[in-house]
Coordinates of C-alpha atoms in Angstrom, one line a residue:
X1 CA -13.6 -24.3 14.3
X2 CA -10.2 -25.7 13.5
X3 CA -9.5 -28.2 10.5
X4 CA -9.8 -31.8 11.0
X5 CA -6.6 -33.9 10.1
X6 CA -8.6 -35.6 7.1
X7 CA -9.6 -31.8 5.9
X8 CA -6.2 -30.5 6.3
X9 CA -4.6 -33.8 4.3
X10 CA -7.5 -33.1 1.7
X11 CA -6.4 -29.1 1.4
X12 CA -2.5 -29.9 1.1
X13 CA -3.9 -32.8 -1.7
X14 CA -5.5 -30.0 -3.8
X15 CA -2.2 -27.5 -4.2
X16 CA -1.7 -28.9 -7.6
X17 CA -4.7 -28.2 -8.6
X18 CA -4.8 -24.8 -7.2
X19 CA -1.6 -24.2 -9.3
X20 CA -3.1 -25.3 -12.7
X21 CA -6.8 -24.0 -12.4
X22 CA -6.8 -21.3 -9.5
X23 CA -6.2 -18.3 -12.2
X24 CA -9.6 -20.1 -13.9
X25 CA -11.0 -20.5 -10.5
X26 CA -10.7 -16.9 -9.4
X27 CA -11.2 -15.2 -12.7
X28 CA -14.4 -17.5 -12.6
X29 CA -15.2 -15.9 -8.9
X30 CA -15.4 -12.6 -9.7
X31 CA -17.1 -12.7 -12.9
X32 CA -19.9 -14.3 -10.8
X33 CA -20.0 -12.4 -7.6
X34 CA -20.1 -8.9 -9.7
X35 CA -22.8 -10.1 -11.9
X36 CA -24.8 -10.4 -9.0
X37 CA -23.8 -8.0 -6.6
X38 CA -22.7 -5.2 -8.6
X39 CA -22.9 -2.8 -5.8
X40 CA -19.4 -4.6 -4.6
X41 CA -17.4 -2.7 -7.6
X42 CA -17.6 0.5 -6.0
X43 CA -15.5 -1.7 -3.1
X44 CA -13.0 -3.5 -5.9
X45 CA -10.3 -2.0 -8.1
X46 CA -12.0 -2.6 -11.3
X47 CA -8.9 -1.6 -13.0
X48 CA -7.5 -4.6 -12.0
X49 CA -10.3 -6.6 -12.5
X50 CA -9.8 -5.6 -16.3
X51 CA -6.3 -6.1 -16.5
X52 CA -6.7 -9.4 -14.1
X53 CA -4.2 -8.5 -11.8
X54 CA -6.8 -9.0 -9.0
X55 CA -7.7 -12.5 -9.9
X56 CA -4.3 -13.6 -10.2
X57 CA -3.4 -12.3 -6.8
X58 CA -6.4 -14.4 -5.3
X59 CA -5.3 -17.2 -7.3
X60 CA -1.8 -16.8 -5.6
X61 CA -3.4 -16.0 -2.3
X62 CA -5.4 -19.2 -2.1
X63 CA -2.3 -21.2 -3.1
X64 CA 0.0 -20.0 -0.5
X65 CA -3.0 -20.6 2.1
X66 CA -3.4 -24.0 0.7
X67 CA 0.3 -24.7 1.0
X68 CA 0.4 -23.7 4.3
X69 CA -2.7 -24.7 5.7
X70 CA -0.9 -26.6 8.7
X71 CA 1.3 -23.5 8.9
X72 CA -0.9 -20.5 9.1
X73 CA 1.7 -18.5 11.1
X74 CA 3.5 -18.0 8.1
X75 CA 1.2 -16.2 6.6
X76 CA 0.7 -13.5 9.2
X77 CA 2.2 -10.9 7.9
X78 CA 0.6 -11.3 4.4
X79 CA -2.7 -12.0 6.1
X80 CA -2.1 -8.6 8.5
X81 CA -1.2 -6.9 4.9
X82 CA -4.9 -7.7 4.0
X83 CA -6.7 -6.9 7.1
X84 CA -5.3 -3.3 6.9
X85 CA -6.9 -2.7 3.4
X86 CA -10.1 -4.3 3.8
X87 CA -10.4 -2.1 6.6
X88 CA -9.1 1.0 5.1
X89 CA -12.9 -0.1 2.4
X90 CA -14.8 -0.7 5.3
X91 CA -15.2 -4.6 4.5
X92 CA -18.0 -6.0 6.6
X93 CA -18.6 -9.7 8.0
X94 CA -21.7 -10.2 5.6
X95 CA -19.6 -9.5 2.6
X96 CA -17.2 -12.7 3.4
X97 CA -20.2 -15.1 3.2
X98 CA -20.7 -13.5 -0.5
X99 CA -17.7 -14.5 -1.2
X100 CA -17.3 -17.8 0.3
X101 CA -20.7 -18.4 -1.8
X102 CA -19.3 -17.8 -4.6
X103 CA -15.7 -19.2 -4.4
X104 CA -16.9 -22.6 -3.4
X105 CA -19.4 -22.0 -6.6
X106 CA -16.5 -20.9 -8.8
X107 CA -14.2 -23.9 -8.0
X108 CA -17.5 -26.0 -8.6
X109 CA -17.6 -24.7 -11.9
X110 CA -14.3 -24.9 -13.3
X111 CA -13.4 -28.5 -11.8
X112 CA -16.9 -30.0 -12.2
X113 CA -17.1 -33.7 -10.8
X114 CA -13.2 -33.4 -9.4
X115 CA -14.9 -31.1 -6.5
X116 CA -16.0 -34.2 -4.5
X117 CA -18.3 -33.5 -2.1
X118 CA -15.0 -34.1 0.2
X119 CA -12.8 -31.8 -1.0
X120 CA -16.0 -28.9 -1.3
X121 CA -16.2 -29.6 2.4
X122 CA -13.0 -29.6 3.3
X123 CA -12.2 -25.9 1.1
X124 CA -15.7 -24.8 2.7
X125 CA -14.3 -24.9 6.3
X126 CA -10.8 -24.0 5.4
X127 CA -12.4 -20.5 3.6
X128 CA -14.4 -19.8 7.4
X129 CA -10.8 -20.6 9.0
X130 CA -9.3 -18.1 7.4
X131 CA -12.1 -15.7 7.2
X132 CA -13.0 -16.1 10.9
X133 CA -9.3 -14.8 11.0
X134 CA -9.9 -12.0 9.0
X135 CA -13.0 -10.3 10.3
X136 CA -11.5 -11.4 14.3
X137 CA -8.6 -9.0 12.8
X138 CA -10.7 -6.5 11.3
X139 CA -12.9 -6.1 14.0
X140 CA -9.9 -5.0 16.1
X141 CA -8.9 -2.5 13.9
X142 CA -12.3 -1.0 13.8
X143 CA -12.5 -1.0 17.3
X144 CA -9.3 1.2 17.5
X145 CA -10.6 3.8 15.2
X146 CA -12.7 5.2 18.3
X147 CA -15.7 5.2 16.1
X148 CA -14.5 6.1 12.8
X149 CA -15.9 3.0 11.0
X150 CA -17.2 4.3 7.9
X151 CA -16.4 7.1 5.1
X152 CA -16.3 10.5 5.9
X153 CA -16.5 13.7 4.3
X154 CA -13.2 16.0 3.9
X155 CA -13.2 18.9 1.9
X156 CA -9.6 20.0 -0.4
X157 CA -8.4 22.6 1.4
X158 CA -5.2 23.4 -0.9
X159 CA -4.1 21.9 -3.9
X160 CA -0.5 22.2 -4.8
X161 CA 1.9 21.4 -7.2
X162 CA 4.6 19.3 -6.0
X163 CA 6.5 17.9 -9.7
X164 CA 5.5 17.3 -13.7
X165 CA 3.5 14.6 -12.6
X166 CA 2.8 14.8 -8.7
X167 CA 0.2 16.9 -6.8
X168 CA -0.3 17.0 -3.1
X169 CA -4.3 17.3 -2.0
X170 CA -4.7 19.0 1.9
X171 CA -7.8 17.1 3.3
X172 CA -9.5 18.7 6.2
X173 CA -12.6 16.9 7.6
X174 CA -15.9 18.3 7.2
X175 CA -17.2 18.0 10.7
X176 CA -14.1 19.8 12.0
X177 CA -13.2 17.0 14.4
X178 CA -9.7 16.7 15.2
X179 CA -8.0 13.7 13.2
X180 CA -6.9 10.5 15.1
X181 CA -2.6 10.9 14.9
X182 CA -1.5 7.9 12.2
X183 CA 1.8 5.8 12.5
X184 CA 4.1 7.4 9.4
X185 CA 4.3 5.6 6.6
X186 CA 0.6 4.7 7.2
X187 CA -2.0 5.6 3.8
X188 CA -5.9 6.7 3.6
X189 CA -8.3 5.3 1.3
X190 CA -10.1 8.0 -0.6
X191 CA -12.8 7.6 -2.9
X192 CA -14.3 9.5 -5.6
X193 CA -16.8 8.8 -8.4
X194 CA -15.5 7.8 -11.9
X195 CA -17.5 9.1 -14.7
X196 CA -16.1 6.9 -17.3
X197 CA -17.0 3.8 -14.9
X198 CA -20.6 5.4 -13.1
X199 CA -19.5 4.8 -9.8
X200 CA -17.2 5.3 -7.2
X201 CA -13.8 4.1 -6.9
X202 CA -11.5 4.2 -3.6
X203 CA -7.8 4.1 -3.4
X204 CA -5.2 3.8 -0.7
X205 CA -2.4 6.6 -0.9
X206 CA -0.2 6.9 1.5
X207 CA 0.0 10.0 3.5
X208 CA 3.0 12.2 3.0
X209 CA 2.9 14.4 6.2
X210 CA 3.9 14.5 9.8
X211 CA 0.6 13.8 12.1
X212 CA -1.4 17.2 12.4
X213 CA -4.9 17.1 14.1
X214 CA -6.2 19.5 11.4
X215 CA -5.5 18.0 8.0
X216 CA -4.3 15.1 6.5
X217 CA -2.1 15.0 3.1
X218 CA -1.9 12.7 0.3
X219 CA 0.6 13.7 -3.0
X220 CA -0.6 11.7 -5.8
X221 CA 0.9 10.7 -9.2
X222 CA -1.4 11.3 -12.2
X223 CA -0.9 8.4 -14.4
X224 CA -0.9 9.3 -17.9
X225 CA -2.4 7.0 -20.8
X226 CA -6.1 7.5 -20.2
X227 CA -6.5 9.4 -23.2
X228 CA -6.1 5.8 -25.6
X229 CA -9.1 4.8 -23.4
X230 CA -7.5 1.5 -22.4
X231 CA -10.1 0.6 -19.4
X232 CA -7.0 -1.7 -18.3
X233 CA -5.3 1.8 -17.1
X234 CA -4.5 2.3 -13.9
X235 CA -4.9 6.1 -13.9
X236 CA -8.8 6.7 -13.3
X237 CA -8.7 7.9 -9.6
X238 CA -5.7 9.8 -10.1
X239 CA -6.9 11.3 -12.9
X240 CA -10.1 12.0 -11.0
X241 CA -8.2 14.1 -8.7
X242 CA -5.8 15.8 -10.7
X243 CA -8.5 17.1 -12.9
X244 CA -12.1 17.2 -11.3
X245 CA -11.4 17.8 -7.9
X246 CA -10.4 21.1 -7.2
X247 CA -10.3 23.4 -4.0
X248 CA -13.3 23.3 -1.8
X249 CA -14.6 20.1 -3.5
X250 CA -15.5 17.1 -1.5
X251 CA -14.0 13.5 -0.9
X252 CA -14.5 10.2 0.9
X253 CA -11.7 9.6 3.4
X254 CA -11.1 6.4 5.4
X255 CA -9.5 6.2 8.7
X256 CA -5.4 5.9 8.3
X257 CA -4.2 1.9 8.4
X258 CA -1.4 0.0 6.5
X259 CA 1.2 -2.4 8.3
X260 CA 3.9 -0.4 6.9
X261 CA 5.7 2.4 9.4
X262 CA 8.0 4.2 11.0
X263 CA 9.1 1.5 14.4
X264 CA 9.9 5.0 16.4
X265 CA 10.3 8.6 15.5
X266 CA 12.2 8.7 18.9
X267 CA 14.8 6.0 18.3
X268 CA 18.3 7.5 18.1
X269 CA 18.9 4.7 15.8
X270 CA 20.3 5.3 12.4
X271 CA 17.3 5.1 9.4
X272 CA 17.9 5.0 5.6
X273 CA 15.0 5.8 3.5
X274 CA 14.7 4.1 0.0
X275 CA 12.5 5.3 -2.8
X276 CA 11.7 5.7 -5.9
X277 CA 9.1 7.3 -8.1
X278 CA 5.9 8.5 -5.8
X279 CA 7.3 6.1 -3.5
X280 CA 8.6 9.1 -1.8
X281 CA 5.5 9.5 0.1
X282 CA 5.3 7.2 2.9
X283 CA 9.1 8.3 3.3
X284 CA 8.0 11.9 3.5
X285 CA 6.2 11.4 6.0
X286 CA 9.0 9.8 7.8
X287 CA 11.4 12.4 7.6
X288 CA 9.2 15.0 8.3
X289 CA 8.2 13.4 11.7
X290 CA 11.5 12.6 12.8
X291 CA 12.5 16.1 11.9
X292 CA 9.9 17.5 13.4
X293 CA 10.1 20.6 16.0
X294 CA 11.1 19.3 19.2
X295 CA 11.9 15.6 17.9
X296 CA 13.9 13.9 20.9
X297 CA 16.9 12.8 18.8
X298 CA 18.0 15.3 16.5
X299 CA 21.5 14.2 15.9
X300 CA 19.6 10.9 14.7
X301 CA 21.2 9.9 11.5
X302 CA 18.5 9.6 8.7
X303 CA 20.0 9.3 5.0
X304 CA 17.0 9.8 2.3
X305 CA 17.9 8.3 -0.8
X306 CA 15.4 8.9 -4.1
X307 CA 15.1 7.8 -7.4
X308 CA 13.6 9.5 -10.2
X309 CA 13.5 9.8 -13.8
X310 CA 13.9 13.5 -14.3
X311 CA 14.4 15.9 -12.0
X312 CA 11.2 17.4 -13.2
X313 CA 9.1 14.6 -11.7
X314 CA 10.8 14.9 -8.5
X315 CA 8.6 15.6 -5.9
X316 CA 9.3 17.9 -2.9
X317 CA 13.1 18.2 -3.4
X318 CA 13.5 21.9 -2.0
X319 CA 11.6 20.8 1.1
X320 CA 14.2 17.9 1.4
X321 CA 17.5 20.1 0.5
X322 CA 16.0 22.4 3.0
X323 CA 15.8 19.8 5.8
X324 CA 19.2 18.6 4.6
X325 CA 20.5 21.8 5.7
X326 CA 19.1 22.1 8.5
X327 CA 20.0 19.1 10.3
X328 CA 23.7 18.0 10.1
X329 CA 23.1 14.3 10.6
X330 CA 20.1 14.4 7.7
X331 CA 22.0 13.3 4.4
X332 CA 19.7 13.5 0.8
X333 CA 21.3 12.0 -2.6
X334 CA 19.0 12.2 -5.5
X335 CA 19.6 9.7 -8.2
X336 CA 18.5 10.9 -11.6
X337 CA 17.6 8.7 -14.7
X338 CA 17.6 11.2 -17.4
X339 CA 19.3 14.6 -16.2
X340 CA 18.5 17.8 -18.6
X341 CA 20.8 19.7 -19.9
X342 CA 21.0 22.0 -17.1
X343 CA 20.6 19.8 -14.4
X344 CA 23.6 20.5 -11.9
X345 CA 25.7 17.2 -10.6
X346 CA 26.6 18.1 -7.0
X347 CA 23.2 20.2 -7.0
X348 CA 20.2 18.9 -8.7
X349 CA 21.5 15.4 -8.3
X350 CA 24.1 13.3 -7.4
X351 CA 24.1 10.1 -9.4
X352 CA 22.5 9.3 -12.8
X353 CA 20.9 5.7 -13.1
X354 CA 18.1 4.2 -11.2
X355 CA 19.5 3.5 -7.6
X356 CA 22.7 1.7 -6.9
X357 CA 24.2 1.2 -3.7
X358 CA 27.2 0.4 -4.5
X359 CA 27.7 3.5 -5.5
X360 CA 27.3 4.8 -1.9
X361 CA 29.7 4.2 0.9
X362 CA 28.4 1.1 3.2
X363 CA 29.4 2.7 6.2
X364 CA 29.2 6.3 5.8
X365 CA 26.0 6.8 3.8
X366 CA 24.4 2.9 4.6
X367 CA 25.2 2.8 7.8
X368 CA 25.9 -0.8 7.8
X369 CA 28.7 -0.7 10.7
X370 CA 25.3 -0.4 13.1
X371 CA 23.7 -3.6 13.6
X372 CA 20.4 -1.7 14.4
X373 CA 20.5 0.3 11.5
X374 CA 16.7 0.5 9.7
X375 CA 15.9 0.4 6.1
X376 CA 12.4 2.2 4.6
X377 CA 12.1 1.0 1.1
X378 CA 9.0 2.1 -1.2
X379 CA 8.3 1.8 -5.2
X380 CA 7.9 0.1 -7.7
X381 CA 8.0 -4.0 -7.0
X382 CA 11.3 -4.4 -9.5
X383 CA 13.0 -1.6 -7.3
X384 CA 12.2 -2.8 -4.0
X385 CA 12.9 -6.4 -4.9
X386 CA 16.6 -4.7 -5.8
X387 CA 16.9 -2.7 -2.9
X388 CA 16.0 -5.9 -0.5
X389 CA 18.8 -8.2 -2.4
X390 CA 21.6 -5.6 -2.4
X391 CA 20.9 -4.7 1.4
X392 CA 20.6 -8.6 2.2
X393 CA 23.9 -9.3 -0.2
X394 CA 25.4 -7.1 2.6
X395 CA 24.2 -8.8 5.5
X396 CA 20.9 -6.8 6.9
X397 CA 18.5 -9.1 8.3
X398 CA 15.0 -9.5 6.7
X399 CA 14.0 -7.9 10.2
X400 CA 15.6 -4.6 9.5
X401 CA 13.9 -3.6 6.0
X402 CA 10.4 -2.6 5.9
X403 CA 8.5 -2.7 2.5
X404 CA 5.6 -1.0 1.3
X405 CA 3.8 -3.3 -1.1
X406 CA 1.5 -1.0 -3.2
X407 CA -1.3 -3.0 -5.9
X408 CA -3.3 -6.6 -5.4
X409 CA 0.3 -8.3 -4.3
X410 CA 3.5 -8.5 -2.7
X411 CA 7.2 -9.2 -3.3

């Protein structure tokens, strides 16, 4: 049911209060609702419950609804963004009245008699709004997963070696069912127990193959650091899997979602691909698909750009000279942080320094004489905020770069 006038003036009333209390609000929340359902933290990253990344992306998520509660298209794409993770954890309709529960109970308890019995009204039926939204949303998505709606077993068939710090796990479902094609770019959740926590964890990583009905793969960064056994870390699952799992051992797998892919492996249009770090994966995936046998476009231009800080943590850089070779119109500069000594300019990499584009030719490497040129960008939130300024400096429209936005928020 839709907001009356009075609730939506009574919402857009509250957005200064949202700015000072909703950290307190949220933080509030979850303490709450994980005291007494603790079964929900084998759904939420406790890592960033600990280091409260999590409550401060609520705190900014109810804010930018609240500021645009007579405006909700503008929140589509943040609100598709959700939809695609809480059904890559199998989020159910019952789990939103939890929350609502205890969101209306948190705000009660940090603003005390300033929650009129108005305003709680009025935050009650703009939280089903929204959430009516969501599980409308979700629902669809499940319904597209021809009956894939819950975890299910795959087994590691290979684990390999792909950098210092990245390793690539080959999943291959238990049942032997042939696995639904994904859109490129697209990630799995998987989850694993934690023995330092005593429960499972799931996490979304993004899967760094072409489509094959056999076997899905995900190339994961360990992150280093849990050894000072800061629980703020956000290295347990990774860790998990570069130490415990093994060949032949057994994960959770979701079905494949994210809002963040390839628009056509069959375009003839020019595409640049942006990364840096593990954010090479999605973009992996990419390449490999539009570079795939038979792929209708192969004089395509595709330039794959990647930023790392040694060449030792670079993941998959034969495969990528290799494709480089192979196709004439595929281009690959590597840009290097810290080259070793014998690094090779020319060879091993081309420019030292994070990513720059001016140091690329617009035309020739960016592509920016084509008006429907396409930009992939994926890594850390500092480097894709970058990447998006120096393309827009240069004129692409907001409609022509595609981000992936890893973590609890966005750019």
């Amino acid at each position: 049911m839709p907001l009356t006038p009075e609730q939506v003036t009574v919402i857009k009333a509250t957005v200064p209060v949202l700015q000072e209390y909703g950290n307190a609000i949220t933080t509030a929340f979850y303490r709450n609702m994980l005291n007494a359902h603790p079964e929900l933290r084998t759904v939420f990253n406790m890592v960033n419950q600990t280091n409260g990344h999590q409550q401060r992306a609520l705190a900014g998520a109810v804010f930018a609804y609240a500021s645009h509660i007579d405006d909700l298209g503008a929140l589509g794409p943040a609100v598709e963004l959700i939809c695609h993770k809480h059904a890559s954890l199998y989020i159910q309709p019952e789990q939103y009245q939890i929350v609502g529960k205890f969101l209306l109970e948190a705000m009660a308890e940090v603003l005390g008699d300033a929650l009129t019995p108005a305003i709680h009204d009025a935050w009650a039926a703009a939280y089903w709004q929204l959430a009516d939204i969501m599980i409308g949303r979700e629902k669809q998505l499940y319904d597209e997963a021809d009956g894939w709606t819950d975890w299910r077993q795959f087994k590691v068939a290979r684990k390999t070696p792909e950098s210092a710090e990245i390793t690539s796990f080959y999943l291959e479902p238990v049942d032997g069912k042939p696995l639904p094609a994904f859109q490129p770019g697209q990630y799995i959740s998987v989850r694993v127990p934690v023995p330092e926590l005593g429960y499972v964890q799931p996490r979304q990583y993004s899967l760094s193959d072409r489509p094959d009905p056999s076997y899905y793969r995900i190339s994961v960064k360990k992150e280093a650091g849990l050894a000072s056994g800061d629980k703020a870390h956000p290295g347990y699952v990774s860790n998990v899997l570069h130490g415990n799992v093994n060949e032949g051992d057994l994960v959770d797998v979701s079905h494949p979602y994210g809002d963040f892919f390839l628009s056509s492996s069959e375009a003839a249009t020019p595409v640049v691909l942006l990364s840096a770090g593990v954010g090479l994966t999605p973009l992996t995936s990419m390449l490999n698909t539009i570079t795939a046998q038979g792929a209708p476009h192969p004089e395509r231009k595709i330039h794959f750009i990647h930023g790392a800080h040694t060449t030792g943590a670079r993941a998959f850089s034969r495969h990528i000279l290799g494709l480089n070779k192979q196709f004439p119109n595929l281009n690959a500069t590597f840009f290097v942080s810290a080259p070793a000594a014998d690094d090779r300019q020319g060879v091993d990499y081309h420019h030292v320094g994070r990513i720059n584009l001016q140091k690329l030719d617009l035309a020739g490497d960016l592509y920016l004489d084509n008006p429907e040129t396409e930009y992939y960008v994926c890594g850390p939130t500092a480097f894709m905020t970058d990447m998006k300024t120096s393309l827009s400096a240069q004129g692409v429209a907001d409609a022509r770069i595609k981000m992936e936005l890893f973590g609890t928020g966005g750019i």
